[in-house]
Amino acid sequence: MHHDPIQAYAEQHTAPEPPLLAQLTRETHLQTLLPRMSSGHVQGRFLSLLSQLMRPRRVLEIGTFCGYATLCLAEGLAHDGLLHTIEIDPEREARIRRYVTAAGKTAQIRLHIGAALDVLPGLVDEVWDLVFIDADKRSNDAYFEAVIGQVRPGGLLIVDNVLWSGKVLPGHEVRKSDRDTPLVRAFNDKMAQDARVEPVFLPLRDGLLLLRKL
Ligand SMILES: C[S@@+](CC[C@H](N)C(=O)[O-])C[C@H]1O[C@@H](n2cnc3c(N)ncnc32)[C@H](O)[C@@H]1O
């Protein structure tokens, strides 16, 4: 995890990872095939910071995986706040619930197992303060369009992996079989022009796109 010296330096000068999250990272590396999908130390503290600055009443996460970002985004919830998180893979459920319980957040975190576009219609009455889009990347636009009408003005959407390992850059040649890269690119380009949001593209880790709803 510390092969990149800039990453190591950033971690050493960021608030420490809470012990429960360090334990979740270890377990994710030992027990899952794609541990890199999980948010890590610096990105996690950044999500926590945004949550604590905003004090959101309603948070939505699309793509839970092991629940690392879920716990970070829940750190700043208002006293009556709720976080809804959606994960398609039922094999993730037991671990997520175990860590939500260990964090003492069972009353504040609602886990939905299912495909995001099937679950979201059941959440149409919510008004989102903070949304984290981090599921199948080719669907970024579908998730954005599904939720943008429910984000309050001044609310924030965060989209992860918008650098897509650098494959979005103009110089990168996209293989014919690669259906994701053109869609990640198209979504990023659309957001740079979209009058509904003010975008800030942060090259943190695999790229975080911050979108403030106007
Ligand atoms: C990058 S991981 C999420 C990481 C997590 N947000 C974090 O930062 O720690 C993406 C997750 O989205 C899930 N996923 C993929 N397609 C989905 C869909 N259509 N609906 C909901 N979840 C989906 C995958 O099973 C995977 O666990």
XYZ file of N, CA and C and ligand atoms in Angstrom:
669
model
N 0.805 -1.208 0.000
C 0.000 0.000 0.000
C 0.844 1.266 0.000
N 2.139 1.113 0.329
C 2.982 2.302 0.430
C 4.058 2.329 -0.641
N 3.782 1.762 -1.797
C 4.789 1.728 -2.858
C 5.030 3.112 -3.425
N 3.986 3.927 -3.463
C 4.105 5.265 -4.018
C 4.518 6.216 -2.894
N 5.733 6.837 -3.022
C 6.224 7.675 -1.920
C 5.337 8.888 -1.645
N 4.705 9.430 -2.667
C 3.810 10.580 -2.444
C 2.584 10.129 -1.646
N 2.089 8.944 -1.993
C 0.934 8.394 -1.258
C 1.312 8.155 0.210
N 2.499 7.582 0.430
C 2.948 7.313 1.802
C 3.080 8.618 2.585
N 3.654 9.631 1.960
C 3.829 10.928 2.621
C 2.473 11.541 2.961
N 1.549 11.443 2.010
C 0.195 11.983 2.246
C -0.463 11.275 3.424
N -0.280 9.958 3.515
C -0.883 9.211 4.621
C -0.275 9.619 5.962
N 1.060 9.848 5.951
C 1.731 10.209 7.202
C 1.315 11.586 7.693
N 0.785 12.418 6.789
C 0.416 13.782 7.158
C -1.087 14.010 7.087
N -1.811 12.918 7.208
C -3.275 12.947 7.257
C -3.671 12.349 8.603
N -4.815 12.779 9.139
C -5.307 12.196 10.397
C -5.292 10.676 10.279
N -4.925 9.987 11.375
C -4.801 8.529 11.276
C -6.130 7.862 10.919
N -5.988 6.697 10.251
C -7.159 5.902 9.916
C -7.730 5.328 11.219
N -9.018 5.518 11.494
C -9.597 4.932 12.709
C -9.352 3.413 12.748
N -9.103 2.832 13.932
C -8.737 1.418 14.032
C -9.744 0.465 13.377
N -11.026 0.762 13.482
C -12.029 -0.135 12.873
C -11.870 -0.157 11.350
N -11.539 0.992 10.773
C -11.360 1.064 9.316
C -10.063 0.382 8.889
N -9.019 0.481 9.725
C -7.767 -0.227 9.433
C -8.027 -1.742 9.451
N -8.838 -2.175 10.404
C -9.199 -3.597 10.488
C -10.007 -4.018 9.261
N -10.937 -3.172 8.827
C -11.751 -3.477 7.637
C -10.860 -3.573 6.394
N -9.869 -2.673 6.289
C -8.940 -2.726 5.154
C -8.175 -4.046 5.146
N -7.683 -4.466 6.337
C -6.940 -5.729 6.413
C -7.821 -6.892 5.976
N -9.054 -6.922 6.499
C -9.978 -8.007 6.172
C -10.314 -8.000 4.671
N -10.485 -6.806 4.117
C -10.804 -6.677 2.687
C -9.663 -7.245 1.838
N -8.415 -6.991 2.264
C -7.272 -7.508 1.512
C -7.151 -9.022 1.647
N -7.493 -9.550 2.803
C -7.358 -10.989 3.017
C -8.490 -11.773 2.371
N -9.686 -11.196 2.313
C -10.878 -11.993 1.989
C -11.590 -11.628 0.695
N -11.153 -10.580 -0.005
C -11.846 -10.252 -1.257
C -10.851 -10.244 -2.418
N -11.384 -10.411 -3.610
C -10.518 -10.512 -4.783
C -10.071 -9.162 -5.317
N -10.861 -8.126 -5.071
C -10.528 -6.811 -5.621
C -10.451 -5.754 -4.519
N -9.478 -5.906 -3.590
C -9.431 -4.981 -2.450
C -9.223 -3.535 -2.872
N -8.658 -3.326 -4.059
C -8.425 -1.942 -4.500
C -9.715 -1.169 -4.731
N -10.837 -1.882 -4.801
C -12.114 -1.184 -4.973
C -12.486 -0.366 -3.739
N -11.928 -0.753 -2.590
C -12.277 -0.054 -1.355
C -11.601 1.317 -1.292
N -12.307 2.299 -0.720
C -11.639 3.562 -0.407
C -10.559 3.270 0.621
N -9.509 4.083 0.620
C -8.411 3.877 1.563
C -8.295 5.028 2.535
N -7.117 5.107 3.157
C -6.876 6.028 4.256
C -7.156 7.500 3.889
N -6.454 8.028 2.877
C -6.559 9.472 2.591
C -7.933 9.807 1.999
N -8.359 9.004 1.023
C -9.682 9.270 0.447
C -10.776 9.143 1.509
N -10.629 8.165 2.372
C -11.610 7.973 3.437
C -11.677 9.166 4.376
N -10.483 9.697 4.740
C -10.477 10.879 5.631
C -11.047 12.091 4.895
N -10.866 12.159 3.578
C -11.434 13.267 2.802
C -12.960 13.177 2.782
N -13.487 11.969 2.578
C -14.950 11.791 2.596
C -15.504 12.133 3.979
N -14.786 11.726 5.009
C -15.189 12.048 6.387
C -15.188 13.564 6.605
N -14.148 14.228 6.108
C -14.055 15.688 6.244
C -15.253 16.375 5.588
N -15.564 15.961 4.355
C -16.701 16.576 3.654
C -17.987 16.346 4.438
N -18.147 15.134 4.945
C -19.348 14.822 5.714
C -19.421 15.682 6.984
N -18.285 15.847 7.649
C -18.298 16.645 8.888
C -18.507 18.132 8.607
N -18.036 18.609 7.449
C -18.284 20.013 7.089
C -19.756 20.240 6.755
N -20.367 19.233 6.125
C -21.749 19.410 5.647
C -22.800 19.077 6.697
N -22.477 18.181 7.636
C -23.476 17.711 8.612
C -24.768 17.270 7.913
N -24.672 16.336 6.971
C -25.844 15.997 6.147
C -26.944 15.279 6.929
N -28.195 15.524 6.513
C -29.333 14.766 7.064
C -29.574 13.507 6.251
N -29.325 13.593 4.944
C -29.538 12.423 4.094
C -28.337 12.226 3.174
N -27.742 11.031 3.289
C -26.604 10.655 2.442
C -26.994 9.423 1.636
N -26.590 9.392 0.370
C -26.802 8.221 -0.487
C -25.455 7.750 -1.005
N -25.216 6.444 -0.870
C -24.033 5.838 -1.494
C -24.490 4.755 -2.463
N -23.982 4.801 -3.689
C -24.292 3.764 -4.682
C -23.024 2.944 -4.887
N -23.031 1.699 -4.433
C -21.853 0.824 -4.475
C -21.169 0.784 -3.116
N -21.531 -0.190 -2.282
C -21.046 -0.235 -0.890
C -19.730 -0.992 -0.765
N -19.583 -2.080 -1.522
C -18.466 -3.028 -1.409
C -18.351 -3.493 0.057
N -17.291 -3.159 0.783
C -17.165 -3.647 2.159
C -17.633 -2.618 3.188
N -18.023 -1.452 2.731
C -18.563 -0.456 3.659
C -17.560 0.562 4.175
N -16.372 0.583 3.572
C -15.346 1.515 4.064
C -15.813 2.974 3.924
N -16.191 3.354 2.695
C -16.635 4.740 2.485
C -17.945 5.012 3.224
N -18.768 3.987 3.355
C -20.031 4.126 4.092
C -19.766 4.673 5.489
N -18.820 4.022 6.187
C -18.524 4.447 7.568
C -17.901 5.839 7.592
N -17.091 6.163 6.600
C -16.481 7.509 6.533
C -17.553 8.570 6.306
N -18.456 8.300 5.354
C -19.501 9.286 5.019
C -20.491 9.456 6.165
N -20.613 8.436 7.019
C -21.555 8.510 8.147
C -20.977 9.313 9.315
N -19.680 9.600 9.284
C -19.040 10.239 10.448
C -19.609 11.617 10.758
N -20.087 12.339 9.725
C -20.573 13.698 9.964
C -22.083 13.832 9.976
N -22.794 12.696 9.940
C -24.265 12.760 9.877
C -24.847 13.638 10.986
N -25.885 14.410 10.631
C -26.622 15.182 11.630
C -27.250 14.225 12.648
N -27.673 14.761 13.816
C -28.181 13.876 14.874
C -29.373 13.061 14.393
N -30.180 13.632 13.484
C -31.327 12.899 12.934
C -31.020 12.396 11.517
N -29.730 12.258 11.197
C -29.328 11.916 9.835
C -29.409 10.425 9.542
N -29.554 10.111 8.239
C -29.602 8.727 7.770
C -28.753 8.593 6.513
N -28.071 7.481 6.410
C -27.305 7.166 5.207
C -27.893 5.911 4.563
N -28.267 5.993 3.278
C -28.721 4.833 2.518
C -27.580 4.396 1.613
N -27.269 3.105 1.644
C -26.210 2.599 0.766
C -26.725 1.382 0.018
N -26.353 1.283 -1.268
C -26.903 0.254 -2.158
C -25.773 -0.616 -2.699
N -25.915 -1.943 -2.541
C -24.901 -2.895 -3.027
C -25.613 -4.031 -3.744
N -25.140 -4.347 -4.931
C -25.807 -5.376 -5.744
C -25.436 -6.792 -5.304
N -24.269 -6.963 -4.690
C -23.731 -8.307 -4.424
C -24.124 -8.791 -3.027
N -25.024 -9.781 -2.949
C -25.488 -10.244 -1.630
C -24.371 -10.845 -0.765
N -23.268 -11.273 -1.408
C -22.157 -11.829 -0.620
C -21.480 -10.769 0.246
N -21.743 -9.513 -0.047
C -21.128 -8.431 0.749
C -21.907 -8.126 2.017
N -23.144 -8.599 2.074
C -24.064 -8.112 3.109
C -23.587 -8.383 4.542
N -23.164 -9.614 4.821
C -22.841 -9.978 6.208
C -21.691 -9.118 6.749
N -20.653 -8.928 5.924
C -19.514 -8.139 6.394
C -19.912 -6.682 6.622
N -20.671 -6.132 5.680
C -21.092 -4.732 5.830
C -21.866 -4.571 7.140
N -22.821 -5.473 7.386
C -23.649 -5.345 8.604
C -22.795 -5.493 9.870
N -21.810 -6.392 9.810
C -20.924 -6.611 10.965
C -20.159 -5.327 11.293
N -19.666 -4.637 10.265
C -18.893 -3.413 10.524
C -19.786 -2.234 10.897
N -20.974 -2.174 10.322
C -21.912 -1.105 10.715
C -22.268 -1.275 12.200
N -22.456 -2.516 12.614
C -22.758 -2.802 14.023
C -21.562 -2.438 14.910
N -20.367 -2.855 14.471
C -19.163 -2.557 15.263
C -18.949 -1.057 15.413
N -19.386 -0.288 14.403
C -19.231 1.169 14.459
C -20.351 1.811 15.280
N -21.326 1.008 15.703
C -22.438 1.547 16.482
C -23.381 2.405 15.657
N -23.500 2.072 14.361
C -24.270 2.939 13.447
C -25.487 2.240 12.844
N -25.988 1.176 13.487
C -27.103 0.435 12.860
C -28.350 1.308 12.698
N -28.554 2.269 13.575
C -29.753 3.114 13.469
C -29.615 4.160 12.374
N -28.390 4.452 11.960
C -28.174 5.556 11.011
C -27.869 5.098 9.598
N -27.553 3.803 9.429
C -27.165 3.315 8.104
C -28.164 2.266 7.625
N -28.767 2.508 6.462
C -29.702 1.554 5.841
C -29.025 0.934 4.643
N -28.822 -0.388 4.708
C -28.207 -1.112 3.591
C -29.297 -1.724 2.725
N -29.219 -1.491 1.419
C -30.148 -2.082 0.460
C -29.358 -3.015 -0.437
N -29.746 -4.284 -0.492
C -29.086 -5.211 -1.399
C -29.927 -5.301 -2.667
N -29.330 -4.904 -3.790
C -30.037 -4.927 -5.068
C -29.320 -4.031 -6.059
N -29.807 -4.030 -7.295
C -29.241 -3.145 -8.321
C -29.728 -1.723 -8.053
N -28.803 -0.768 -8.122
C -29.124 0.611 -7.741
C -30.365 1.137 -8.459
N -30.475 0.858 -9.766
C -31.601 1.419 -10.519
C -32.925 0.756 -10.136
N -32.859 -0.421 -9.479
C -34.084 -1.035 -8.948
C -34.420 -0.502 -7.565
N -33.399 -0.147 -6.795
C -33.610 0.303 -5.403
C -34.017 1.779 -5.359
N -33.416 2.597 -6.232
C -33.632 4.056 -6.161
C -35.108 4.478 -6.234
N -35.950 3.815 -7.049
C -37.357 4.228 -7.068
C -38.044 4.139 -5.697
N -37.519 3.296 -4.819
C -38.069 3.214 -3.459
C -37.582 4.327 -2.547
N -36.703 5.175 -3.048
C -36.132 6.254 -2.227
C -36.471 7.633 -2.794
N -37.540 7.700 -3.614
C -37.846 8.965 -4.316
C -38.292 10.082 -3.388
N -38.675 9.744 -2.148
C -39.144 10.809 -1.254
C -37.997 11.497 -0.513
N -36.773 10.994 -0.681
C -35.638 11.578 0.040
C -35.123 12.829 -0.674
N -34.559 13.741 0.097
C -33.831 14.893 -0.463
C -32.385 14.727 -0.011
N -31.498 14.531 -0.974
C -30.108 14.198 -0.637
C -29.263 15.448 -0.423
N -28.491 15.428 0.652
C -27.475 16.467 0.887
C -26.150 16.057 0.256
N -25.863 14.760 0.301
C -24.560 14.238 -0.114
C -24.770 12.885 -0.793
N -24.205 12.737 -1.997
C -24.358 11.506 -2.779
C -22.980 11.039 -3.226
N -22.685 9.748 -3.019
C -21.416 9.174 -3.476
C -21.735 8.113 -4.520
N -21.325 8.351 -5.763
C -21.573 7.413 -6.863
C -20.302 6.601 -7.089
N -20.368 5.294 -6.776
C -19.158 4.464 -6.789
C -19.519 3.001 -7.051
N -20.281 2.754 -8.148
C -20.678 1.373 -8.464
C -20.068 0.975 -9.807
N -20.877 0.451 -10.733
C -20.373 0.122 -12.075
C -20.213 1.428 -12.841
N -18.998 1.675 -13.304
C -18.639 3.020 -13.779
C -19.334 3.406 -15.076
N -19.736 2.397 -15.865
C -20.400 2.741 -17.133
C -21.782 3.348 -16.877
N -22.289 3.186 -15.650
C -23.617 3.706 -15.313
C -23.574 5.036 -14.574
N -22.412 5.677 -14.508
C -22.322 6.962 -13.787
C -23.419 7.926 -14.227
N -23.620 8.016 -15.545
C -24.613 8.973 -16.048
C -26.027 8.571 -15.637
N -26.328 7.281 -15.715
C -27.670 6.815 -15.320
C -27.931 7.130 -13.849
N -26.908 6.950 -12.983
C -27.095 7.237 -11.550
C -27.221 8.737 -11.319
N -26.392 9.503 -12.014
C -26.472 10.960 -11.873
C -27.870 11.441 -12.244
N -28.379 11.003 -13.404
C -29.693 11.464 -13.856
C -30.809 10.949 -12.947
N -30.612 9.771 -12.373
C -31.646 9.230 -11.484
C -31.766 10.028 -10.189
N -30.668 10.613 -9.722
C -30.705 11.256 -8.390
C -30.646 12.785 -8.408
N -30.193 13.401 -9.503
C -29.914 14.842 -9.465
C -31.153 15.667 -9.075
N -32.320 15.203 -9.491
C -33.544 15.937 -9.147
C -33.855 15.910 -7.663
N -33.262 14.967 -6.933
C -33.509 14.845 -5.493
C -32.380 15.436 -4.646
N -31.362 16.011 -5.293
C -30.272 16.627 -4.527
C -30.665 18.077 -4.251
N -30.523 18.504 -3.017
C -30.913 19.883 -2.690
C -29.920 20.867 -3.307
N -30.367 22.072 -3.656
C -29.411 23.077 -4.117
C -28.334 23.280 -3.048
N -27.100 23.321 -3.461
C -26.000 23.400 -2.497
C -25.525 22.039 -2.018
N -26.250 20.998 -2.386
C -25.833 19.641 -2.040
C -24.650 19.209 -2.903
N -24.047 18.078 -2.539
C -22.816 17.645 -3.190
C -22.944 16.210 -3.686
N -22.546 15.998 -4.942
C -22.382 14.639 -5.467
C -20.892 14.400 -5.654
N -20.454 13.194 -5.327
C -19.053 12.811 -5.499
C -19.045 11.554 -6.368
N -18.257 11.566 -7.439
C -18.161 10.401 -8.316
C -16.725 9.883 -8.267
N -16.572 8.592 -7.978
C -15.225 8.026 -7.801
C -14.703 7.405 -9.103
N -13.398 7.254 -9.195
C -12.706 6.570 -10.304
C -12.889 7.273 -11.641
N -13.000 8.605 -11.606
C -13.202 9.342 -12.860
C -11.920 9.445 -13.698
N -10.757 9.112 -13.111
C -9.536 9.029 -13.919
C -9.437 7.678 -14.637
N -10.074 6.669 -14.030
C -10.147 5.329 -14.637
C -8.745 4.864 -15.024
N -7.834 4.915 -14.011
C -6.415 4.547 -14.182
C -5.731 5.335 -15.294
N -6.225 6.532 -15.587
C -5.623 7.365 -16.621
C -6.153 7.090 -18.024
N -7.037 6.100 -18.131
C -7.523 5.702 -19.463
C -8.431 6.745 -20.104
N -8.912 7.720 -19.292
C -9.763 8.771 -19.871
C -8.947 9.812 -20.644
N -7.622 9.833 -20.420
C -6.811 10.892 -21.044
C -6.838 10.768 -22.573
N -6.784 11.916 -23.272
C -6.922 11.916 -24.732
C -5.901 11.025 -25.435
N -4.685 10.913 -24.864
C -3.652 10.133 -25.529
C -3.861 8.626 -25.435
N -4.785 8.191 -24.575
C -4.947 6.751 -24.361
C -5.812 6.131 -25.450
N -5.279 5.088 -26.070
C -6.066 4.421 -27.107
C -6.989 3.386 -26.479
N -8.266 3.504 -26.738
C -9.252 2.608 -26.122
C -9.402 1.357 -26.971
N -9.258 0.199 -26.289
C -9.427 -1.071 -26.998
C -10.896 -1.266 -27.369
N -11.112 -2.004 -28.428
C -12.484 -2.235 -28.914
C -13.362 -2.895 -27.865
N -12.735 -3.803 -27.079
C -13.500 -4.558 -26.087
C -13.807 -3.726 -24.839
N -13.178 -2.570 -24.719
C -13.333 -1.737 -23.523
C -14.563 -0.838 -23.680
N -15.653 -1.240 -23.024
C -16.884 -0.462 -23.157
C -17.006 0.599 -22.068
N -16.177 0.462 -21.016
C -16.313 1.389 -19.884
C -15.657 2.743 -20.147
N -14.420 2.715 -20.670
C -13.661 3.964 -20.810
C -14.421 5.043 -21.597
N -15.002 4.713 -22.765
C -15.721 5.774 -23.495
C -16.880 6.364 -22.681
N -17.510 5.525 -21.857
C -18.652 6.029 -21.080
C -18.198 6.873 -19.892
N -17.054 6.499 -19.275
C -16.514 7.323 -18.184
C -16.087 8.681 -18.741
N -15.413 8.658 -19.894
C -15.017 9.902 -20.573
C -16.221 10.774 -20.878
N -17.231 10.168 -21.486
C -18.414 10.938 -21.912
C -19.094 11.583 -20.710
N -19.148 10.847 -19.602
C -19.773 11.413 -18.395
C -18.958 12.592 -17.870
N -17.635 12.440 -17.806
C -16.772 13.534 -17.327
C -16.944 14.773 -18.207
N -16.971 14.554 -19.529
C -17.133 15.679 -20.472
C -18.483 16.351 -20.272
N -19.505 15.539 -20.072
C -20.854 16.091 -19.863
C -20.904 16.953 -18.602
N -20.254 16.468 -17.524
C -20.286 17.212 -16.260
C -19.551 18.548 -16.358
N -18.512 18.592 -17.195
C -17.746 19.839 -17.359
C -18.606 20.939 -17.987
N -19.715 20.542 -18.636
C -20.588 21.492 -19.353
C -21.947 21.651 -18.699
N -22.252 20.854 -17.686
C -23.640 20.730 -17.232
C -24.024 21.913 -16.340
N -25.070 22.613 -16.729
C -25.482 23.840 -16.026
C -26.092 23.547 -14.653
N -26.373 22.274 -14.347
C -27.001 21.944 -13.060
C -25.995 21.843 -11.915
N -24.709 21.721 -12.269
C -23.690 21.491 -11.238
C -22.435 22.320 -11.483
N -21.691 22.543 -10.382
C -20.369 23.173 -10.473
C -19.338 22.081 -10.182
N -18.552 21.676 -11.205
C -17.644 20.549 -11.001
C -16.238 20.961 -10.550
N -15.650 20.128 -9.694
C -14.212 20.217 -9.391
C -13.645 18.812 -9.557
N -12.706 18.660 -10.481
C -12.121 17.352 -10.779
C -10.816 17.215 -9.998
N -10.805 16.359 -8.997
C -9.631 16.177 -8.149
C -8.868 14.915 -8.555
N -7.584 15.032 -8.921
C -6.841 13.829 -9.283
C -6.349 13.050 -8.061
N -7.168 12.946 -7.035
C -6.847 12.181 -5.830
C -7.076 10.702 -6.114
N -6.068 9.862 -5.804
C -6.172 8.420 -6.040
C -6.592 8.150 -7.487
N -7.768 7.533 -7.723
C -8.201 7.252 -9.101
C -9.127 8.343 -9.633
N -9.083 9.527 -8.991
C -9.878 10.658 -9.464
C -11.229 10.734 -8.782
N -11.488 11.867 -8.146
C -12.790 12.125 -7.513
C -13.373 13.363 -8.188
N -14.591 13.241 -8.680
C -15.270 14.391 -9.272
C -16.280 14.920 -8.257
N -16.079 16.164 -7.827
C -17.004 16.800 -6.888
C -17.958 17.676 -7.682
N -19.231 17.513 -7.458
C -20.257 18.253 -8.201
C -21.183 18.948 -7.213
N -21.081 20.267 -7.141
C -21.996 21.002 -6.260
C -23.253 21.342 -7.047
N -24.402 20.951 -6.497
C -25.672 21.221 -7.185
C -26.009 22.706 -7.077
N -26.317 23.306 -8.230
C -26.644 24.735 -8.249
C -28.132 24.956 -7.987
C -15.714 0.436 -6.148
S -16.761 -0.637 -5.236
C -17.432 0.421 -3.970
C -16.393 0.877 -2.954
C -16.925 1.645 -1.781
N -17.842 2.707 -2.169
C -15.764 2.276 -1.043
O -15.375 3.403 -1.389
O -15.203 1.636 -0.144
C -18.145 -0.853 -6.317
C -19.275 -1.714 -5.766
O -20.458 -1.460 -6.552
C -21.180 -2.667 -6.641
N -22.099 -2.576 -7.791
C -21.819 -2.849 -9.083
N -22.912 -2.656 -9.835
C -23.904 -2.237 -9.010
C -25.267 -1.879 -9.202
N -25.833 -1.922 -10.410
N -25.990 -1.506 -8.121
C -25.412 -1.459 -6.884
N -24.125 -1.800 -6.651
C -23.379 -2.177 -7.693
C -20.114 -3.747 -6.760
O -20.627 -5.014 -6.372
C -19.022 -3.211 -5.817
O -19.142 -3.780 -4.524
